[in-house]
mmCIF file of C-alpha atoms in Angstrom:
data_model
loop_
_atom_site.group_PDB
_atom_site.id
_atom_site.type_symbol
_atom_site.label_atom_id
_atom_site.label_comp_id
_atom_site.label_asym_id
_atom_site.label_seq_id
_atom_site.Cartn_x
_atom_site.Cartn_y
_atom_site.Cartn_z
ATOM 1 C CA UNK A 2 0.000 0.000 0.000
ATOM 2 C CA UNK A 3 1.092 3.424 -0.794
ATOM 3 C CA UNK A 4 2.692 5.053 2.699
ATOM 4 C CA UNK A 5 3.023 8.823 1.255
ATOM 5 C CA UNK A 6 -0.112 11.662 1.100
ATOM 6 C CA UNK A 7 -0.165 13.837 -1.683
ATOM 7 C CA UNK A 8 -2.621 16.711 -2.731
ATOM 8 C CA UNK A 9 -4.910 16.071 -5.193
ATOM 9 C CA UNK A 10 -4.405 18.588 -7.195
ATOM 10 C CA UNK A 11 -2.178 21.930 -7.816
ATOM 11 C CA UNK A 12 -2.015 25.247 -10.133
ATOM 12 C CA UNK A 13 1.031 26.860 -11.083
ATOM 13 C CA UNK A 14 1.899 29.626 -13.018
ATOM 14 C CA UNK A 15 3.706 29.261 -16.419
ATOM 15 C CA UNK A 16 7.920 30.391 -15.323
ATOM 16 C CA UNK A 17 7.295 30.103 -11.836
ATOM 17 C CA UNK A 18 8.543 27.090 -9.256
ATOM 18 C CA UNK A 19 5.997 24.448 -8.758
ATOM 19 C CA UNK A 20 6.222 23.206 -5.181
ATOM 20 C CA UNK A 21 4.707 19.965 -4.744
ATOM 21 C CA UNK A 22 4.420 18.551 -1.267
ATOM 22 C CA UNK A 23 4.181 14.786 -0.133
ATOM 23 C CA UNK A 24 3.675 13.420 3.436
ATOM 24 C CA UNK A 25 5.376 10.149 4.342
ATOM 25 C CA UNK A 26 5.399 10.106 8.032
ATOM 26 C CA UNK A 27 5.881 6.329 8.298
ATOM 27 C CA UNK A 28 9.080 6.385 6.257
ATOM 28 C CA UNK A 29 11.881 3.774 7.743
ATOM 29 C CA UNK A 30 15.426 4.713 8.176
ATOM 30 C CA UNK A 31 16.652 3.048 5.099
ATOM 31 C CA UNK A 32 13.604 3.921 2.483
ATOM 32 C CA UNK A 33 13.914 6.658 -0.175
ATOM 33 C CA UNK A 34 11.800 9.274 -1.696
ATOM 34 C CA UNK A 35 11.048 8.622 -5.357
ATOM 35 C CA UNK A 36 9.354 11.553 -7.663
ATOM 36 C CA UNK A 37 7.928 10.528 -10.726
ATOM 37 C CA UNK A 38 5.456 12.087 -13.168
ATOM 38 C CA UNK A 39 2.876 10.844 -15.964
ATOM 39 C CA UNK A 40 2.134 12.967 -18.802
ATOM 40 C CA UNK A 41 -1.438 11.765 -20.467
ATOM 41 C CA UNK A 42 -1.522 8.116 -19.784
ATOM 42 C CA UNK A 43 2.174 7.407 -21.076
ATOM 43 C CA UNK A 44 4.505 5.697 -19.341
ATOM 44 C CA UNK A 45 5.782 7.194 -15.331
ATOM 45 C CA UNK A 46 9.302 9.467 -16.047
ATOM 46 C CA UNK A 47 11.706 9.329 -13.769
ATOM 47 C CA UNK A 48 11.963 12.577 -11.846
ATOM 48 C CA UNK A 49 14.695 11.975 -8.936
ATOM 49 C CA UNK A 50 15.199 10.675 -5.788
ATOM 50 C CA UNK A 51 16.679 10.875 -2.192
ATOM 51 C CA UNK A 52 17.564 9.231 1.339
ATOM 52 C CA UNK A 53 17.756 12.303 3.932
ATOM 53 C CA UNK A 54 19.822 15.063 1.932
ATOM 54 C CA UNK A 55 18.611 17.161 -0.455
ATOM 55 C CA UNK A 56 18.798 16.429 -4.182
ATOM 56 C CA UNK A 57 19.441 18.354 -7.211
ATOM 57 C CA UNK A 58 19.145 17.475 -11.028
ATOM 58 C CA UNK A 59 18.071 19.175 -14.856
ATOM 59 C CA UNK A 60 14.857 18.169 -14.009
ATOM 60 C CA UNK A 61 14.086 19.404 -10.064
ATOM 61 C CA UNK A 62 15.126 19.655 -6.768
ATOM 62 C CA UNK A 63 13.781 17.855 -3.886
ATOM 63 C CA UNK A 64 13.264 19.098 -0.566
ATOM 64 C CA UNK A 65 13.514 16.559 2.323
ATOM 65 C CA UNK A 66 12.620 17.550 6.074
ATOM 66 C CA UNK A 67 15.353 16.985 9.079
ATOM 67 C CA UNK A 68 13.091 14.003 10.370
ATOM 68 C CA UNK A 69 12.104 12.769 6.833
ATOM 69 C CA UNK A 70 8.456 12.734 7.343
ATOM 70 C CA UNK A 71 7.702 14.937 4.338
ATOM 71 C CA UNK A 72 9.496 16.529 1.110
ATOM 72 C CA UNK A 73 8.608 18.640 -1.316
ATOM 73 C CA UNK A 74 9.690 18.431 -5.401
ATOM 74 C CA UNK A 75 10.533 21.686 -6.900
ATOM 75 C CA UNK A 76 9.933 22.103 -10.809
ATOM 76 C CA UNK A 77 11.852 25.691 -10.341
ATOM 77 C CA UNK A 78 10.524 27.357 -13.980
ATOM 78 C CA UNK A 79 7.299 25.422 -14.740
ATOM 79 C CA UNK A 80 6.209 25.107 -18.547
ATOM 80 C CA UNK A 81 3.426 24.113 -20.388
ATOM 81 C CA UNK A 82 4.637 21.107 -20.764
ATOM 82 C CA UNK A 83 4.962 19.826 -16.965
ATOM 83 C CA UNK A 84 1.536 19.888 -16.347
ATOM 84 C CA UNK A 85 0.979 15.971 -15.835
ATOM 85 C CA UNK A 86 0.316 13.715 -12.496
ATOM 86 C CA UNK A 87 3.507 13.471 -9.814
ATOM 87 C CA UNK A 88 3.601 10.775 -7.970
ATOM 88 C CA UNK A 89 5.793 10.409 -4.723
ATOM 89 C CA UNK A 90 6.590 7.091 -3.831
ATOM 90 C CA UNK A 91 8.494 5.761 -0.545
ATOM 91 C CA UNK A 92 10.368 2.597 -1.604
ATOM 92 C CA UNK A 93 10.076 -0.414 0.603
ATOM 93 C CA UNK A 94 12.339 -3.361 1.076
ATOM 94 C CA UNK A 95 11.807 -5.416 -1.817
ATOM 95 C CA UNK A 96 11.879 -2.177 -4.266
ATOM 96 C CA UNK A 97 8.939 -2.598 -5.297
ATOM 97 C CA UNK A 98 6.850 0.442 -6.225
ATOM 98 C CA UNK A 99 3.278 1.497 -4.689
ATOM 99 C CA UNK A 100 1.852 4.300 -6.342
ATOM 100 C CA UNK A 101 -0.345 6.687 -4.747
ATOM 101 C CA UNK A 102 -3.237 8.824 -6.139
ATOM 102 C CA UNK A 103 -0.167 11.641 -6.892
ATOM 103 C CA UNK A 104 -0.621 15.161 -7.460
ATOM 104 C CA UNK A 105 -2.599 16.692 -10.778
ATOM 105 C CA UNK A 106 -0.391 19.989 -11.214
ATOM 106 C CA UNK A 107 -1.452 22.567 -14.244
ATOM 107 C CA UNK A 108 0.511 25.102 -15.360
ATOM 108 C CA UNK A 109 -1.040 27.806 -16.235
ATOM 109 C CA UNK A 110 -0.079 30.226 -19.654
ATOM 110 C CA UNK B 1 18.064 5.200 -18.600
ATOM 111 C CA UNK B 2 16.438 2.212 -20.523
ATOM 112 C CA UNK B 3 14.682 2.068 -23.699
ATOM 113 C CA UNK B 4 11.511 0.194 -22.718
ATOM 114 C CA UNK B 5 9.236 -0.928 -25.527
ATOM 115 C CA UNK B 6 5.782 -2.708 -25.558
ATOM 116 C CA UNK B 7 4.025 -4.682 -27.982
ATOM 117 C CA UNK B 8 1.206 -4.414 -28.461
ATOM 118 C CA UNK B 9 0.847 -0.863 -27.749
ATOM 119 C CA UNK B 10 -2.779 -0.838 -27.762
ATOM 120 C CA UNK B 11 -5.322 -3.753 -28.685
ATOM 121 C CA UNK B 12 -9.254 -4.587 -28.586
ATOM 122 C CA UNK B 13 -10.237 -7.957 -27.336
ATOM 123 C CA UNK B 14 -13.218 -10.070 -26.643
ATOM 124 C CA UNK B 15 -13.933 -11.048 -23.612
ATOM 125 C CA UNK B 16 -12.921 -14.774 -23.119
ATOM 126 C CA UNK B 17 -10.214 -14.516 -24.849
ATOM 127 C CA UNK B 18 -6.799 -13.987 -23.709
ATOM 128 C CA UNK B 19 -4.058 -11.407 -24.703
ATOM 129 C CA UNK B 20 0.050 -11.795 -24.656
ATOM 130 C CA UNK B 21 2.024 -8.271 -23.813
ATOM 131 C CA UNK B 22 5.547 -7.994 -24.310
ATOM 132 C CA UNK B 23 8.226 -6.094 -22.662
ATOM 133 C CA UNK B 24 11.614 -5.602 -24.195
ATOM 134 C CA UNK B 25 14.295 -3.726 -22.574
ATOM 135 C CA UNK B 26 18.013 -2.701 -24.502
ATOM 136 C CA UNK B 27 19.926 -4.308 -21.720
ATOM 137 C CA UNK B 28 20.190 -6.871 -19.051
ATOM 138 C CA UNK B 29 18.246 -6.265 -16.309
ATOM 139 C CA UNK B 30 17.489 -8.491 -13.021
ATOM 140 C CA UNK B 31 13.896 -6.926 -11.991
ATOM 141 C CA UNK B 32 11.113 -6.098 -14.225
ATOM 142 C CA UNK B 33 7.634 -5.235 -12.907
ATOM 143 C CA UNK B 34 4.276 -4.951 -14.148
ATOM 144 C CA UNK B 35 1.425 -3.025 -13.182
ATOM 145 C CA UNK B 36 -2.206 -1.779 -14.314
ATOM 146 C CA UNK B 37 -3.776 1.375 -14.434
ATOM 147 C CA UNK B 38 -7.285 1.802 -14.867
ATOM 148 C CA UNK B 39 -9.327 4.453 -16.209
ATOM 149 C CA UNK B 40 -8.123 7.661 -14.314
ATOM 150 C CA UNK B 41 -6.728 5.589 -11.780
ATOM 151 C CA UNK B 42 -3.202 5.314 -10.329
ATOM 152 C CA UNK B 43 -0.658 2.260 -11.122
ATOM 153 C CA UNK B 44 -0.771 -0.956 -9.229
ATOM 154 C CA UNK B 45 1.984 -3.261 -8.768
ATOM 155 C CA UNK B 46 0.684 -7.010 -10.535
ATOM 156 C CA UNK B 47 3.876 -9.131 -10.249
ATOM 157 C CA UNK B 48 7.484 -8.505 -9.728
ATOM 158 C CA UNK B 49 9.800 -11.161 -12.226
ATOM 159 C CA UNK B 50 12.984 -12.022 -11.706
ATOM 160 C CA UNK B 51 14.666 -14.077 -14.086
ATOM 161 C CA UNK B 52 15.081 -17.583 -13.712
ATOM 162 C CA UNK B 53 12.742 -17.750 -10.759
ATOM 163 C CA UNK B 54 8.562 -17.365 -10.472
ATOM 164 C CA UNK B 55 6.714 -14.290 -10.668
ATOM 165 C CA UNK B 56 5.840 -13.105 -7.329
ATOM 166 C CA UNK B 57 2.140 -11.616 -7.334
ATOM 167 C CA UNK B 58 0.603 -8.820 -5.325
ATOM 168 C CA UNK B 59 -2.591 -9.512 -2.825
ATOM 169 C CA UNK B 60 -5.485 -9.354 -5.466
ATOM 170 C CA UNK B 61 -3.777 -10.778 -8.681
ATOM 171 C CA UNK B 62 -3.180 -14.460 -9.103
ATOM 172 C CA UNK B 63 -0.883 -16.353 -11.726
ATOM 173 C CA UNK B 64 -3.912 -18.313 -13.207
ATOM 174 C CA UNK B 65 -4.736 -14.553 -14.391
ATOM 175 C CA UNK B 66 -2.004 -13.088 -15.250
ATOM 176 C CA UNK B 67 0.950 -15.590 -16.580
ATOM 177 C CA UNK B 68 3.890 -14.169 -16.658
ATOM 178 C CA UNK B 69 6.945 -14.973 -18.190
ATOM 179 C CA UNK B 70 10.975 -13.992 -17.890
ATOM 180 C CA UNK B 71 13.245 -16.157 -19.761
ATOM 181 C CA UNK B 72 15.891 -13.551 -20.009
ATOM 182 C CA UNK B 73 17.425 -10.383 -18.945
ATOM 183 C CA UNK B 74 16.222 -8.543 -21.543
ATOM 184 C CA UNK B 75 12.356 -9.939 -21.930
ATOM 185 C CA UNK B 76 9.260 -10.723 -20.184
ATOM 186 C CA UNK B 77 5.933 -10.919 -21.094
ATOM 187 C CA UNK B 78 2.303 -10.777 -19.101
ATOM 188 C CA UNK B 79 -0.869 -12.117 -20.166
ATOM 189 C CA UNK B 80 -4.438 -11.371 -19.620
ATOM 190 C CA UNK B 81 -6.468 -14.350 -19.631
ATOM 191 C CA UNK B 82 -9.934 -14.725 -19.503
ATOM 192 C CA UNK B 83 -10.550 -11.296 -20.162
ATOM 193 C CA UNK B 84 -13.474 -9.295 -19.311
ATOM 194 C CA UNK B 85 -14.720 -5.468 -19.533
ATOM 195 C CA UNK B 86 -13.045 -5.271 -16.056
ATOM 196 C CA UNK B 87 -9.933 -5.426 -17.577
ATOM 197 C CA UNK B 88 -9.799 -2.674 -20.090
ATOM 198 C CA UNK B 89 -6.706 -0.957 -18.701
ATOM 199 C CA UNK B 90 -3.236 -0.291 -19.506
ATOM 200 C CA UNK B 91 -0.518 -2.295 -18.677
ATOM 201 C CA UNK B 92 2.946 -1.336 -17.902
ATOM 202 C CA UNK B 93 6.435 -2.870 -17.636
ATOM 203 C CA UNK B 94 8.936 -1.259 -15.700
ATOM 204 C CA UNK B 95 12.763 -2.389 -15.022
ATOM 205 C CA UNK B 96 15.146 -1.869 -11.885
ATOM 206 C CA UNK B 97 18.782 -0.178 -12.552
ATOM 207 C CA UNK B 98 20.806 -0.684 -9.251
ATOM 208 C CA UNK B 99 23.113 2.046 -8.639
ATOM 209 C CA UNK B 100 25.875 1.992 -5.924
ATOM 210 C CA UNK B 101 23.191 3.043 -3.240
ATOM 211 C CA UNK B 102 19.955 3.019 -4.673
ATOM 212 C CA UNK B 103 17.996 2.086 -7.342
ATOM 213 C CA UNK B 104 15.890 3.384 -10.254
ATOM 214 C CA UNK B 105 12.652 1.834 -12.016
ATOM 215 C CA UNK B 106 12.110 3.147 -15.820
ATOM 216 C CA UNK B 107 8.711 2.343 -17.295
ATOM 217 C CA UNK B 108 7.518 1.277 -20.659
ATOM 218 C CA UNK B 109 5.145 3.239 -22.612
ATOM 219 C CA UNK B 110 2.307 0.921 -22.003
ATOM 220 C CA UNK B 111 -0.589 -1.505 -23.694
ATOM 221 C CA UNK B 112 -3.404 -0.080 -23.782
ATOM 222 C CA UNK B 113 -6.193 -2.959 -23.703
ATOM 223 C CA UNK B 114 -10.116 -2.628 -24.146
ATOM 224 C CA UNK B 115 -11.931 -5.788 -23.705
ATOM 225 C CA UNK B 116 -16.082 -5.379 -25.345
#
């Protein structure tokens, strides 16, 4: 079952930062934080991911609390074109993936 | 990354009949996964494979269902069996790169099936 809380849905404005935030107050010591997105029914995308410190990449940054119970993935100039579903996923010990319902973020022109 | 592809990528199918999906990935790989998403629903985990051993299922899908196969690092394939309206979903592969640390899952593009 999915461990992390997500809201359902978000705005943002076209060039500025999308904060999306996820709840995962159960996490164990040794489980990550996984961001992926959906655009229109195709295949997740990779976003990033993260034990404790935070993370950088060309796609986001990602935001994870002191005591781990919560993160947040930052889209820092949002386009058109990252208006999908993000999903935040907490890995458990067999690496297996349980989705959530994820976030519905829409950028706005 | 991987480069994931599916075949079929979409397909319409009677019910009672059954329907093969493959998953092809351009290198060796020792987890694959496969999950469903249903109409404006979120993914669900079906069955991790691991080559060279049995599919291991998720509460709520059994192998009598969904078959799966893996007989190599580079292939699997799921089927549908028995299908009815309840199906109609997509399908998706995904594979597990291990890093030094951690690990990353890449997904396939997806079959998208409709059962009448």
């Amino acid at each position: 079952d999915a461990k992390t809380t997500q809201p359902t849905s978000m705005d943002c404005a076209e060039g500025r930062a999308a904060n999306l935030p996820c709840n995962h107050s159960t996490i164990s010591g040794n489980e990550y934080v996984y961001w992926y997105r959906q655009i229109h029914s195709q295949g997740p995308q990779y976003i990033i991911h993260g034990l404790k410190n935070n993370e950088t990449n060309e796609m986001a940054s990602l935001i994870i609390t002191e005591d781990r119970k919560s993160s947040t993935l930052i889209l820092p100039h949002a386009t058109l074109r990252d208006t999908a579903v993000y999903y935040c996923i907490v890995t458990n010990s067999g690496n297996q993936f349980y989705f959530g319902t994820g976030t519905s973020l829409t950028v706005i022109p | 990354s991987a480069v994931i592809s599916q075949k079929p990528s979409r397909d319409i199918c009677q019910r009672g009949t059954s329907l093969t999906i493959q998953c092809q990935v351009d290198s060796q790989v020792t987890m694959m996964f496969w999950y469903r998403q249903q109409p404006g629903q979120s993914l669900t985990l079906i069955a991790t494979a691991n080559q060279g051993s049995e599919a291991t299922y998720e509460s709520g899908f059994v192998i009598d269902k969904f078959p799966i196969s893996r007989p190599n690092l580079t292939f699997s394939t799921l089927t549908v069996s028995n299908m009815s309206p309840e199906d109609s979903s997509i399908y998706l592969c995904s594979v597990e790169y291990s890093g030094v640390s951690s690990y990353e899952q890449y997904f396939g593009p997806g079959t998208r099936l409709t059962v009448t």
